Every structure is written in structure tokens, then in C-alpha cells.
PDB file of C-alpha atoms and ligand atoms in Angstrom:
ATOM      1  CA  UNK A   1      47.886  30.646   6.944  1.00 69.00           C
ATOM      2  CA  UNK A   2      46.610  27.187   5.363  1.00 82.00           C
ATOM      3  CA  UNK A   3      45.523  24.111   6.891  1.00 94.00           C
ATOM      4  CA  UNK A   4      47.410  21.233   6.375  1.00 97.00           C
ATOM      5  CA  UNK A   5      45.043  18.241   5.387  1.00 97.00           C
ATOM      6  CA  UNK A   6      46.460  14.470   5.155  1.00 97.00           C
ATOM      7  CA  UNK A   7      44.496  12.133   3.210  1.00 97.00           C
ATOM      8  CA  UNK A   8      45.377   8.634   4.496  1.00 96.00           C
ATOM      9  CA  UNK A   9      43.926   4.955   5.011  1.00 95.00           C
ATOM     10  CA  UNK A  10      44.841   1.637   6.648  1.00 93.00           C
ATOM     11  CA  UNK A  11      44.327  -0.351   3.402  1.00 92.00           C
ATOM     12  CA  UNK A  12      45.822   0.360   0.325  1.00 92.00           C
ATOM     13  CA  UNK A  13      43.828   1.160  -2.799  1.00 94.00           C
ATOM     14  CA  UNK A  14      40.767   2.859  -0.407  1.00 96.00           C
ATOM     15  CA  UNK A  15      41.270   5.850  -2.796  1.00 97.00           C
ATOM     16  CA  UNK A  16      43.549   8.036  -1.203  1.00 96.00           C
ATOM     17  CA  UNK A  17      45.276   9.465  -4.047  1.00 96.00           C
ATOM     18  CA  UNK A  18      41.726  10.121  -5.773  1.00 97.00           C
ATOM     19  CA  UNK A  19      40.353  11.961  -3.087  1.00 98.00           C
ATOM     20  CA  UNK A  20      43.514  14.439  -3.192  1.00 98.00           C
ATOM     21  CA  UNK A  21      43.214  15.085  -6.701  1.00 97.00           C
ATOM     22  CA  UNK A  22      39.156  15.337  -6.687  1.00 98.00           C
ATOM     23  CA  UNK A  23      39.026  17.132  -3.256  1.00 98.00           C
ATOM     24  CA  UNK A  24      41.873  19.360  -4.300  1.00 98.00           C
ATOM     25  CA  UNK A  25      40.115  20.416  -7.576  1.00 98.00           C
ATOM     26  CA  UNK A  26      36.577  21.156  -5.755  1.00 98.00           C
ATOM     27  CA  UNK A  27      38.733  23.116  -3.314  1.00 98.00           C
ATOM     28  CA  UNK A  28      40.273  25.350  -6.118  1.00 97.00           C
ATOM     29  CA  UNK A  29      36.947  25.596  -8.069  1.00 96.00           C
ATOM     30  CA  UNK A  30      35.451  27.209  -5.020  1.00 96.00           C
ATOM     31  CA  UNK A  31      38.267  29.620  -4.972  1.00 96.00           C
ATOM     32  CA  UNK A  32      40.598  28.349  -2.525  1.00 97.00           C
ATOM     33  CA  UNK A  33      44.337  28.370  -3.234  1.00 97.00           C
ATOM     34  CA  UNK A  34      45.132  24.669  -2.946  1.00 98.00           C
ATOM     35  CA  UNK A  35      48.262  22.703  -3.239  1.00 98.00           C
ATOM     36  CA  UNK A  36      48.395  18.873  -3.521  1.00 97.00           C
ATOM     37  CA  UNK A  37      51.703  17.505  -2.108  1.00 96.00           C
ATOM     38  CA  UNK A  38      52.491  14.158  -2.912  1.00 95.00           C
ATOM     39  CA  UNK A  39      54.322  11.942  -0.260  1.00 91.00           C
ATOM     40  CA  UNK A  40      53.890   8.453  -1.922  1.00 84.00           C
ATOM     41  CA  UNK A  41      57.566   8.007  -2.741  1.00 79.00           C
ATOM     42  CA  UNK A  42      58.183   6.137  -5.956  1.00 71.00           C
ATOM     43  CA  UNK A  43      54.503   5.607  -6.621  1.00 78.00           C
ATOM     44  CA  UNK A  44      53.892   8.988  -8.356  1.00 81.00           C
ATOM     45  CA  UNK A  45      50.335   9.341  -9.755  1.00 91.00           C
ATOM     46  CA  UNK A  46      49.132  12.888  -9.182  1.00 92.00           C
ATOM     47  CA  UNK A  47      50.840  14.072 -12.470  1.00 93.00           C
ATOM     48  CA  UNK A  48      48.546  11.621 -14.492  1.00 94.00           C
ATOM     49  CA  UNK A  49      45.549  12.282 -12.759  1.00 96.00           C
ATOM     50  CA  UNK A  50      45.700  16.150 -12.856  1.00 96.00           C
ATOM     51  CA  UNK A  51      46.908  16.142 -16.437  1.00 95.00           C
ATOM     52  CA  UNK A  52      50.261  17.157 -16.025  1.00 92.00           C
ATOM     53  CA  UNK A  53      52.036  13.875 -17.155  1.00 88.00           C
ATOM     54  CA  UNK A  54      55.433  14.768 -18.549  1.00 85.00           C
ATOM     55  CA  UNK A  55      55.526  18.562 -17.534  1.00 87.00           C
ATOM     56  CA  UNK A  56      57.228  17.805 -14.368  1.00 89.00           C
ATOM     57  CA  UNK A  57      60.563  19.745 -14.214  1.00 90.00           C
ATOM     58  CA  UNK A  58      61.257  19.524 -10.517  1.00 92.00           C
ATOM     59  CA  UNK A  59      59.741  17.199  -7.834  1.00 92.00           C
ATOM     60  CA  UNK A  60      59.688  16.959  -4.053  1.00 93.00           C
ATOM     61  CA  UNK A  61      63.158  15.008  -4.376  1.00 92.00           C
ATOM     62  CA  UNK A  62      64.578  18.057  -5.717  1.00 93.00           C
ATOM     63  CA  UNK A  63      63.370  20.287  -2.903  1.00 94.00           C
ATOM     64  CA  UNK A  64      64.393  17.693  -0.504  1.00 92.00           C
ATOM     65  CA  UNK A  65      67.786  17.924  -1.671  1.00 90.00           C
ATOM     66  CA  UNK A  66      68.082  21.517  -1.773  1.00 92.00           C
ATOM     67  CA  UNK A  67      68.178  22.015  -5.357  1.00 94.00           C
ATOM     68  CA  UNK A  68      64.869  24.193  -5.483  1.00 95.00           C
ATOM     69  CA  UNK A  69      62.606  26.067  -3.443  1.00 95.00           C
ATOM     70  CA  UNK A  70      59.430  24.059  -2.986  1.00 96.00           C
ATOM     71  CA  UNK A  71      57.279  26.941  -4.400  1.00 96.00           C
ATOM     72  CA  UNK A  72      59.189  27.164  -7.497  1.00 96.00           C
ATOM     73  CA  UNK A  73      59.043  23.284  -7.608  1.00 96.00           C
ATOM     74  CA  UNK A  74      55.075  23.299  -7.314  1.00 96.00           C
ATOM     75  CA  UNK A  75      53.382  23.316 -10.818  1.00 95.00           C
ATOM     76  CA  UNK A  76      49.999  25.018 -11.676  1.00 95.00           C
ATOM     77  CA  UNK A  77      47.508  22.282 -12.614  1.00 96.00           C
ATOM     78  CA  UNK A  78      45.608  23.765 -16.083  1.00 92.00           C
ATOM     79  CA  UNK A  79      42.337  21.899 -14.677  1.00 93.00           C
ATOM     80  CA  UNK A  80      41.391  24.511 -12.308  1.00 93.00           C
ATOM     81  CA  UNK A  81      43.006  28.015 -11.411  1.00 93.00           C
ATOM     82  CA  UNK A  82      44.134  27.830  -7.895  1.00 95.00           C
ATOM     83  CA  UNK A  83      45.295  24.351  -8.043  1.00 97.00           C
ATOM     84  CA  UNK A  84      49.045  23.640  -7.777  1.00 97.00           C
ATOM     85  CA  UNK A  85      51.098  20.077  -7.173  1.00 97.00           C
ATOM     86  CA  UNK A  86      54.406  18.949  -5.845  1.00 96.00           C
ATOM     87  CA  UNK A  87      54.719  15.404  -7.008  1.00 92.00           C
ATOM     88  CA  UNK A  88      56.269  12.769  -5.352  1.00 90.00           C
ATOM     89  CA  UNK A  89      60.171  11.695  -5.909  1.00 86.00           C
ATOM     90  CA  UNK A  90      60.507   9.046  -8.697  1.00 80.00           C
ATOM     91  CA  UNK A  91      63.013   7.397  -6.420  1.00 80.00           C
ATOM     92  CA  UNK A  92      61.207   5.235  -3.804  1.00 78.00           C
ATOM     93  CA  UNK A  93      64.420   4.893  -1.711  1.00 82.00           C
ATOM     94  CA  UNK A  94      64.762   8.783  -0.794  1.00 82.00           C
ATOM     95  CA  UNK A  95      65.572   9.211   3.034  1.00 82.00           C
ATOM     96  CA  UNK A  96      63.589  11.505   4.454  1.00 83.00           C
ATOM     97  CA  UNK A  97      63.278  13.141   7.625  1.00 87.00           C
ATOM     98  CA  UNK A  98      60.303  14.206   9.448  1.00 90.00           C
ATOM     99  CA  UNK A  99      61.605  17.617  10.159  1.00 92.00           C
ATOM    100  CA  UNK A 100      62.485  18.211   6.542  1.00 93.00           C
ATOM    101  CA  UNK A 101      58.952  17.936   5.213  1.00 93.00           C
ATOM    102  CA  UNK A 102      57.532  19.649   8.162  1.00 94.00           C
ATOM    103  CA  UNK A 103      59.808  22.514   7.164  1.00 94.00           C
ATOM    104  CA  UNK A 104      58.282  22.317   3.321  1.00 95.00           C
ATOM    105  CA  UNK A 105      54.907  22.441   4.615  1.00 95.00           C
ATOM    106  CA  UNK A 106      55.607  25.489   6.994  1.00 94.00           C
ATOM    107  CA  UNK A 107      57.103  27.227   4.100  1.00 94.00           C
ATOM    108  CA  UNK A 108      54.263  26.529   1.722  1.00 95.00           C
ATOM    109  CA  UNK A 109      51.313  27.862   4.303  1.00 95.00           C
ATOM    110  CA  UNK A 110      51.823  31.248   3.313  1.00 95.00           C
ATOM    111  CA  UNK A 111      51.284  30.624  -0.324  1.00 96.00           C
ATOM    112  CA  UNK A 112      48.147  28.385   0.180  1.00 97.00           C
ATOM    113  CA  UNK A 113      44.716  28.256   1.987  1.00 97.00           C
ATOM    114  CA  UNK A 114      44.677  24.175   1.691  1.00 98.00           C
ATOM    115  CA  UNK A 115      47.506  21.991   1.721  1.00 98.00           C
ATOM    116  CA  UNK A 116      46.306  18.358   0.772  1.00 98.00           C
ATOM    117  CA  UNK A 117      48.837  15.762   1.419  1.00 96.00           C
ATOM    118  CA  UNK A 118      48.346  12.204  -0.557  1.00 95.00           C
ATOM    119  CA  UNK A 119      50.151   9.523   1.637  1.00 93.00           C
ATOM    120  CA  UNK A 120      50.985   5.771   1.439  1.00 87.00           C
ATOM    121  CA  UNK A 121      49.756   3.240   3.835  1.00 84.00           C
ATOM    122  CA  UNK A 122      51.526   2.073   6.912  1.00 76.00           C
ATOM    123  CA  UNK A 123      51.539   3.067  10.410  1.00 75.00           C
ATOM    124  CA  UNK A 124      55.380   3.369  10.890  1.00 71.00           C
ATOM    125  CA  UNK A 125      57.811   5.500   9.343  1.00 78.00           C
ATOM    126  CA  UNK A 126      58.232   9.291   9.212  1.00 82.00           C
ATOM    127  CA  UNK A 127      55.044  10.051   6.898  1.00 86.00           C
ATOM    128  CA  UNK A 128      52.794   8.606   9.724  1.00 88.00           C
ATOM    129  CA  UNK A 129      54.256  11.451  11.893  1.00 90.00           C
ATOM    130  CA  UNK A 130      53.579  14.149   9.357  1.00 91.00           C
ATOM    131  CA  UNK A 131      50.273  12.686   8.978  1.00 92.00           C
ATOM    132  CA  UNK A 132      49.588  12.520  12.631  1.00 91.00           C
ATOM    133  CA  UNK A 133      50.989  16.143  12.874  1.00 91.00           C
ATOM    134  CA  UNK A 134      48.571  17.762  10.482  1.00 94.00           C
ATOM    135  CA  UNK A 135      45.895  20.151  11.236  1.00 95.00           C
ATOM    136  CA  UNK A 136      43.183  17.504   9.940  1.00 96.00           C
ATOM    137  CA  UNK A 137      43.469  14.018   9.149  1.00 97.00           C
ATOM    138  CA  UNK A 138      40.984  12.737   6.382  1.00 97.00           C
ATOM    139  CA  UNK A 139      40.971   8.969   7.183  1.00 97.00           C
ATOM    140  CA  UNK A 140      39.605   6.942   3.793  1.00 97.00           C
ATOM    141  CA  UNK A 141      37.857   3.695   4.159  1.00 96.00           C
ATOM    142  CA  UNK A 142      35.877   1.895   1.403  1.00 95.00           C
ATOM    143  CA  UNK A 143      32.539   0.057   2.615  1.00 92.00           C
ATOM    144  CA  UNK A 144      34.694  -3.384   2.684  1.00 92.00           C
ATOM    145  CA  UNK A 145      35.246  -4.713   6.097  1.00 93.00           C
ATOM    146  CA  UNK A 146      38.941  -5.079   5.762  1.00 95.00           C
ATOM    147  CA  UNK A 147      38.943  -1.502   4.804  1.00 95.00           C
ATOM    148  CA  UNK A 148      37.166  -0.487   7.912  1.00 96.00           C
ATOM    149  CA  UNK A 149      38.881  -2.746  10.066  1.00 95.00           C
ATOM    150  CA  UNK A 150      42.103  -1.111   8.874  1.00 95.00           C
ATOM    151  CA  UNK A 151      40.890   2.159   9.012  1.00 96.00           C
ATOM    152  CA  UNK A 152      39.828   1.683  13.082  1.00 96.00           C
ATOM    153  CA  UNK A 153      43.640   0.596  13.811  1.00 95.00           C
ATOM    154  CA  UNK A 154      44.846   4.036  12.002  1.00 95.00           C
ATOM    155  CA  UNK A 155      42.310   6.085  13.869  1.00 95.00           C
ATOM    156  CA  UNK A 156      43.167   4.180  17.168  1.00 95.00           C
ATOM    157  CA  UNK A 157      46.807   4.899  16.656  1.00 93.00           C
ATOM    158  CA  UNK A 158      46.221   8.620  15.655  1.00 94.00           C
ATOM    159  CA  UNK A 159      44.185   9.065  18.988  1.00 94.00           C
ATOM    160  CA  UNK A 160      46.809   7.315  21.100  1.00 93.00           C
ATOM    161  CA  UNK A 161      49.009  10.051  19.698  1.00 90.00           C
ATOM    162  CA  UNK A 162      46.615  12.691  21.115  1.00 89.00           C
ATOM    163  CA  UNK A 163      45.499  13.765  17.326  1.00 84.00           C
ATOM    164  CA  UNK A 164      42.536  15.880  17.954  1.00 77.00           C
ATOM    165  CA  UNK A 165      41.091  16.348  14.405  1.00 93.00           C
ATOM    166  CA  UNK A 166      40.500  13.378  12.414  1.00 96.00           C
ATOM    167  CA  UNK A 167      37.260  12.799  10.103  1.00 96.00           C
ATOM    168  CA  UNK A 168      36.320   9.649   8.057  1.00 97.00           C
ATOM    169  CA  UNK A 169      35.744   9.902   4.295  1.00 97.00           C
ATOM    170  CA  UNK A 170      33.726   6.782   3.010  1.00 96.00           C
ATOM    171  CA  UNK A 171      34.657   6.227  -0.236  1.00 97.00           C
ATOM    172  CA  UNK A 172      33.035   3.641  -3.092  1.00 96.00           C
ATOM    173  CA  UNK A 173      29.745   3.692  -1.359  1.00 93.00           C
ATOM    174  CA  UNK A 174      27.081   1.990  -3.278  1.00 88.00           C
ATOM    175  CA  UNK A 175      23.833   3.910  -4.518  1.00 77.00           C
ATOM    176  CA  UNK A 176      21.710   1.724  -1.742  1.00 76.00           C
ATOM    177  CA  UNK A 177      24.084   4.044   0.869  1.00 74.00           C
ATOM    178  CA  UNK A 178      22.269   7.092  -0.608  1.00 69.00           C
ATOM    179  CA  UNK A 179      18.884   5.578  -0.115  1.00 68.00           C
ATOM    180  CA  UNK A 180      17.319   5.818   3.421  1.00 63.00           C
ATOM    181  CA  UNK A 181      17.849   1.799   3.790  1.00 64.00           C
ATOM    182  CA  UNK A 182      21.602   2.274   3.451  1.00 65.00           C
ATOM    183  CA  UNK A 183      22.030   4.545   6.179  1.00 67.00           C
ATOM    184  CA  UNK A 184      22.253   1.911   8.791  1.00 73.00           C
ATOM    185  CA  UNK A 185      25.402   0.575   6.614  1.00 82.00           C
ATOM    186  CA  UNK A 186      26.847   4.107   6.987  1.00 88.00           C
ATOM    187  CA  UNK A 187      26.365   4.072  10.902  1.00 89.00           C
ATOM    188  CA  UNK A 188      27.961   0.500  11.240  1.00 92.00           C
ATOM    189  CA  UNK A 189      31.025   1.997   9.396  1.00 94.00           C
ATOM    190  CA  UNK A 190      31.157   5.059  11.354  1.00 95.00           C
ATOM    191  CA  UNK A 191      30.672   3.280  14.633  1.00 95.00           C
ATOM    192  CA  UNK A 192      33.438   0.699  13.731  1.00 96.00           C
ATOM    193  CA  UNK A 193      35.940   3.309  13.046  1.00 96.00           C
ATOM    194  CA  UNK A 194      35.190   5.738  15.664  1.00 95.00           C
ATOM    195  CA  UNK A 195      35.607   8.849  13.707  1.00 96.00           C
ATOM    196  CA  UNK A 196      33.271  11.595  12.644  1.00 95.00           C
ATOM    197  CA  UNK A 197      32.149  11.511   9.215  1.00 95.00           C
ATOM    198  CA  UNK A 198      33.025  14.458   6.840  1.00 96.00           C
ATOM    199  CA  UNK A 199      31.612  12.994   3.714  1.00 95.00           C
ATOM    200  CA  UNK A 200      30.507   9.712   1.457  1.00 94.00           C
ATOM    201  CA  UNK A 201      31.908   9.408  -2.353  1.00 96.00           C
ATOM    202  CA  UNK A 202      29.742   6.750  -4.341  1.00 94.00           C
ATOM    203  CA  UNK A 203      31.228   4.472  -6.392  1.00 95.00           C
ATOM    204  CA  UNK A 204      31.048   6.465  -9.718  1.00 96.00           C
ATOM    205  CA  UNK A 205      32.957   5.431 -13.224  1.00 97.00           C
ATOM    206  CA  UNK A 206      33.373   9.048 -14.060  1.00 97.00           C
ATOM    207  CA  UNK A 207      35.954   9.192 -10.959  1.00 98.00           C
ATOM    208  CA  UNK A 208      38.194   6.785 -12.462  1.00 98.00           C
ATOM    209  CA  UNK A 209      37.227   7.933 -16.383  1.00 97.00           C
ATOM    210  CA  UNK A 210      38.549  11.552 -15.218  1.00 97.00           C
ATOM    211  CA  UNK A 211      41.502  10.550 -13.079  1.00 97.00           C
ATOM    212  CA  UNK A 212      42.741   7.904 -15.846  1.00 96.00           C
ATOM    213  CA  UNK A 213      42.800  10.776 -18.208  1.00 96.00           C
ATOM    214  CA  UNK A 214      43.735  13.511 -16.334  1.00 96.00           C
ATOM    215  CA  UNK A 215      40.566  15.877 -17.121  1.00 96.00           C
ATOM    216  CA  UNK A 216      38.235  17.337 -15.098  1.00 95.00           C
ATOM    217  CA  UNK A 217      35.522  15.650 -13.321  1.00 96.00           C
ATOM    218  CA  UNK A 218      32.376  16.626 -15.071  1.00 96.00           C
ATOM    219  CA  UNK A 219      30.284  18.915 -12.711  1.00 95.00           C
ATOM    220  CA  UNK A 220      27.092  16.930 -13.411  1.00 95.00           C
ATOM    221  CA  UNK A 221      28.194  13.764 -12.021  1.00 96.00           C
ATOM    222  CA  UNK A 222      27.737  12.128  -8.549  1.00 93.00           C
ATOM    223  CA  UNK A 223      31.172  12.367  -7.555  1.00 96.00           C
ATOM    224  CA  UNK A 224      31.711  15.908  -8.255  1.00 96.00           C
ATOM    225  CA  UNK A 225      28.681  16.814  -6.130  1.00 95.00           C
ATOM    226  CA  UNK A 226      30.037  14.333  -3.277  1.00 95.00           C
ATOM    227  CA  UNK A 227      33.655  16.075  -3.296  1.00 97.00           C
ATOM    228  CA  UNK A 228      31.976  19.688  -3.524  1.00 96.00           C
ATOM    229  CA  UNK A 229      30.058  18.967  -0.790  1.00 95.00           C
ATOM    230  CA  UNK A 230      33.236  17.825   1.138  1.00 97.00           C
ATOM    231  CA  UNK A 231      35.073  20.761   0.443  1.00 97.00           C
ATOM    232  CA  UNK A 232      32.504  23.081   1.641  1.00 96.00           C
ATOM    233  CA  UNK A 233      32.541  21.436   5.025  1.00 96.00           C
ATOM    234  CA  UNK A 234      36.238  21.657   5.006  1.00 96.00           C
ATOM    235  CA  UNK A 235      35.488  25.388   4.581  1.00 94.00           C
ATOM    236  CA  UNK A 236      33.297  25.381   7.367  1.00 89.00           C
ATOM    237  CA  UNK A 237      29.833  25.281   5.647  1.00 84.00           C
ATOM    238  CA  UNK A 238      27.159  23.244   7.206  1.00 79.00           C
ATOM    239  CA  UNK A 239      26.276  20.570   4.441  1.00 73.00           C
ATOM    240  CA  UNK A 240      24.252  17.353   4.330  1.00 68.00           C
ATOM    241  CA  UNK A 241      26.560  14.360   4.725  1.00 67.00           C
ATOM    242  CA  UNK A 242      25.178  11.932   2.570  1.00 56.00           C
ATOM    243  CA  UNK A 243      23.394  14.117  -0.087  1.00 52.00           C
ATOM    244  CA  UNK A 244      20.930  12.444  -2.524  1.00 50.00           C
ATOM    245  CA  UNK A 245      23.330  11.925  -5.542  1.00 46.00           C
TER     246      UNK A 245
HETATM  247  N1  ATP B 301      34.612   6.819  -5.912  1.00 86.01           N
HETATM  248  C1  ATP B 301      35.173   6.132  -6.215  1.00 86.01           C
HETATM  249  N2  ATP B 301      34.651   5.343  -7.729  1.00 86.01           N
HETATM  250  C2  ATP B 301      35.131   4.511  -8.786  1.00 86.01           C
HETATM  251  N3  ATP B 301      36.377   4.126  -8.621  1.00 86.01           N
HETATM  252  C3  ATP B 301      37.511   4.866  -7.290  1.00 86.01           C
HETATM  253  C4  ATP B 301      36.578   5.667  -6.471  1.00 86.01           C
HETATM  254  N4  ATP B 301      37.669   5.897  -5.808  1.00 86.01           N
HETATM  255  C5  ATP B 301      38.672   5.187  -6.158  1.00 86.01           C
HETATM  256  N5  ATP B 301      38.469   4.392  -7.274  1.00 86.01           N
HETATM  257  C6  ATP B 301      39.512   3.638  -7.762  1.00 86.01           C
HETATM  258  O1  ATP B 301      39.988   2.883  -6.896  1.00 86.01           O
HETATM  259  C7  ATP B 301      41.327   2.738  -7.345  1.00 86.01           C
HETATM  260  C8  ATP B 301      42.309   2.898  -6.263  1.00 86.01           C
HETATM  261  O2  ATP B 301      41.915   4.369  -6.011  1.00 86.01           O
HETATM  262  P1  ATP B 301      43.657   5.202  -5.664  1.00 86.01           P
HETATM  263  O3  ATP B 301      44.544   4.953  -6.266  1.00 86.01           O
HETATM  264  O4  ATP B 301      42.918   6.790  -5.321  1.00 86.01           O
HETATM  265  O5  ATP B 301      43.317   4.891  -4.053  1.00 86.01           O
HETATM  266  P2  ATP B 301      44.625   4.678  -3.312  1.00 86.01           P
HETATM  267  O6  ATP B 301      44.295   4.760  -1.727  1.00 86.01           O
HETATM  268  O7  ATP B 301      45.702   6.119  -3.245  1.00 86.01           O
HETATM  269  O8  ATP B 301      45.883   3.532  -3.129  1.00 86.01           O
HETATM  270  P3  ATP B 301      47.429   3.392  -2.942  1.00 86.01           P
HETATM  271  O9  ATP B 301      47.436   2.712  -1.612  1.00 86.01           O
HETATM  272  O10 ATP B 301      47.881   2.184  -3.869  1.00 86.01           O
HETATM  273  O11 ATP B 301      47.897   4.569  -2.705  1.00 86.01           O
HETATM  274  C9  ATP B 301      41.768   3.540  -8.581  1.00 86.01           C
HETATM  275  O12 ATP B 301      41.391   2.614 -10.003  1.00 86.01           O
HETATM  276  C10 ATP B 301      40.450   4.296  -8.719  1.00 86.01           C
HETATM  277  O13 ATP B 301      40.367   4.844  -9.685  1.00 86.01           O
HETATM  278 MG1   MG B 302      47.622   6.630  -3.872  1.00 86.01          MG
END
């Protein structure tokens, strides 16, 4: 049975979709059958990021309407064996119920080791409930103070709901953070958000270059190293958090 991992943030643009695409790629490259489900309705981007633009025959909207089984609607991503995606409905106004999404997640658990959920921001609404009920929440914050503060608001909400497992990803970190004199900055962010750190992703131009073109992230890039480490940590390995890049 798989783990459902929700990727979320308080502030928009923190890097949720990028992290879903690159972490999904890293998990799949390490041999884990991985599915990305895009729950950002009307704002589909995963097809572009994963190089399957124009190849989407069915999406989550069709599954929610009962037109097709979720497993059949998921598309194999050519970038990596083991990676599949179920894209967001193109209709931003589609009405969804938490129980329908959770039924889809439960149905898909038997096929995949990891199910990554990409989300939109927002503390109200059914997607927030789906995130709160997932097995692991990856809360993404950039190093900007506004992003850190909004991440804290989210983590407080999750704690209020009794969510036990949330982990922080600090995204778009500057190179300084990976040197010793930047570790205080990391500590400050972790203390402000109040969530245990699972990884630090550097600001790396190779990342938007790969997601913008739908091509694989080069294995010699700083970004790839960071996502590979987070993937290993999710699988239970003990890895350095802010490995030198
Ligand atoms: N580590 C990184 N290095 C460089 N650029 C990055 C990194 N992470 C994300 N970006 C860039 O930041 C921008 C926002 O990223 P992304 O779309 O993944 O954020 P998001 O949280 O999904 O946004 P939204 O809230 O709109 O869904 C994109 O242009 C993306 O390429
Ligand atoms: Mg997004």
C-alpha cells in the first residue's frame, strides 16, 4: 500500500508543482512506482512540466464524473519508468467532494508506492481536508519572510487538526545556505515554521529549465542532488539535510 504525500504551501509560487514534478521523478528514478495527482483545478501544469503536453486523453475531471477508472486515466511519463500522472481537470469550477478524492486515492494505493498530490494554496475547502488527511504533508516555503510566515499559518492549522506528520522543504535557497555561515538562516526558518526539516532545495536555474521544457533534470545538477536526497529520506534513509552542493 502506498503513502499519500501532499505537497502544499501557505504562499503561492513557493514551488509546489516544481517539487511534485522533480521529487516524483527522483522517486521513480530510484525504482519506486510513483503517481502524481494534480489537485490544482483549472491550473494544469504537470503535463508541460513532465513533457506530456498534448498527450492528455483523460484527466481527473473525467474520473470524478465517473467516465473512466482512475488507473486508466493516469498517463505514463516517458521521463522515467515508474512515473505516472493524473492531470487536473481543465475546468476550474468543477465541484468536488473530499470523499470522492479520497476514494480515488484509496483505489490507486494498490498500484503505486508513492502518490504525490500537487495542490493550490488556501486553507479552506475540500483540498485542504485532503491534504490534512494524507500520510505525509510536505510543507514548502521559500526563504522569503512572507512565505515563511504563511507556512507557519498552514502548519498551525495542520497541528490543530491533529495532523501528525508534516515535514518542511525549504525551496529556492541561496548558495550561502549550503555554506556553514548560512545554517543559522535555515535554523531561523525551521523555528519560525515549527516543522521538522526534510530537505533544502537550492535556487537552481536548471530546475525551471527542465520543468519549462518538460525534460529530465540533469543528474549532475544541484537540484537533482537535493531531490534525490529528499526522495531517499522519504524512503526512510538517513541523509544529510543540507548536503553541500
Ligand atoms: N528550486 C528552484 N530553483 C529555481 N526556480 C524555481 C525553484 N523552484 C521553483 N522555481 C520556479 O518558481 C516558480 C514557481 O514555482 P511553482 O509553479 O512550482 O510554484 P507553485 O507553488 O506550484 O505555484 P502556485 O501556487 O501558483 O501553484 C516557477 O517559475 C518555478 O520554475
Ligand atoms: Mg502549482
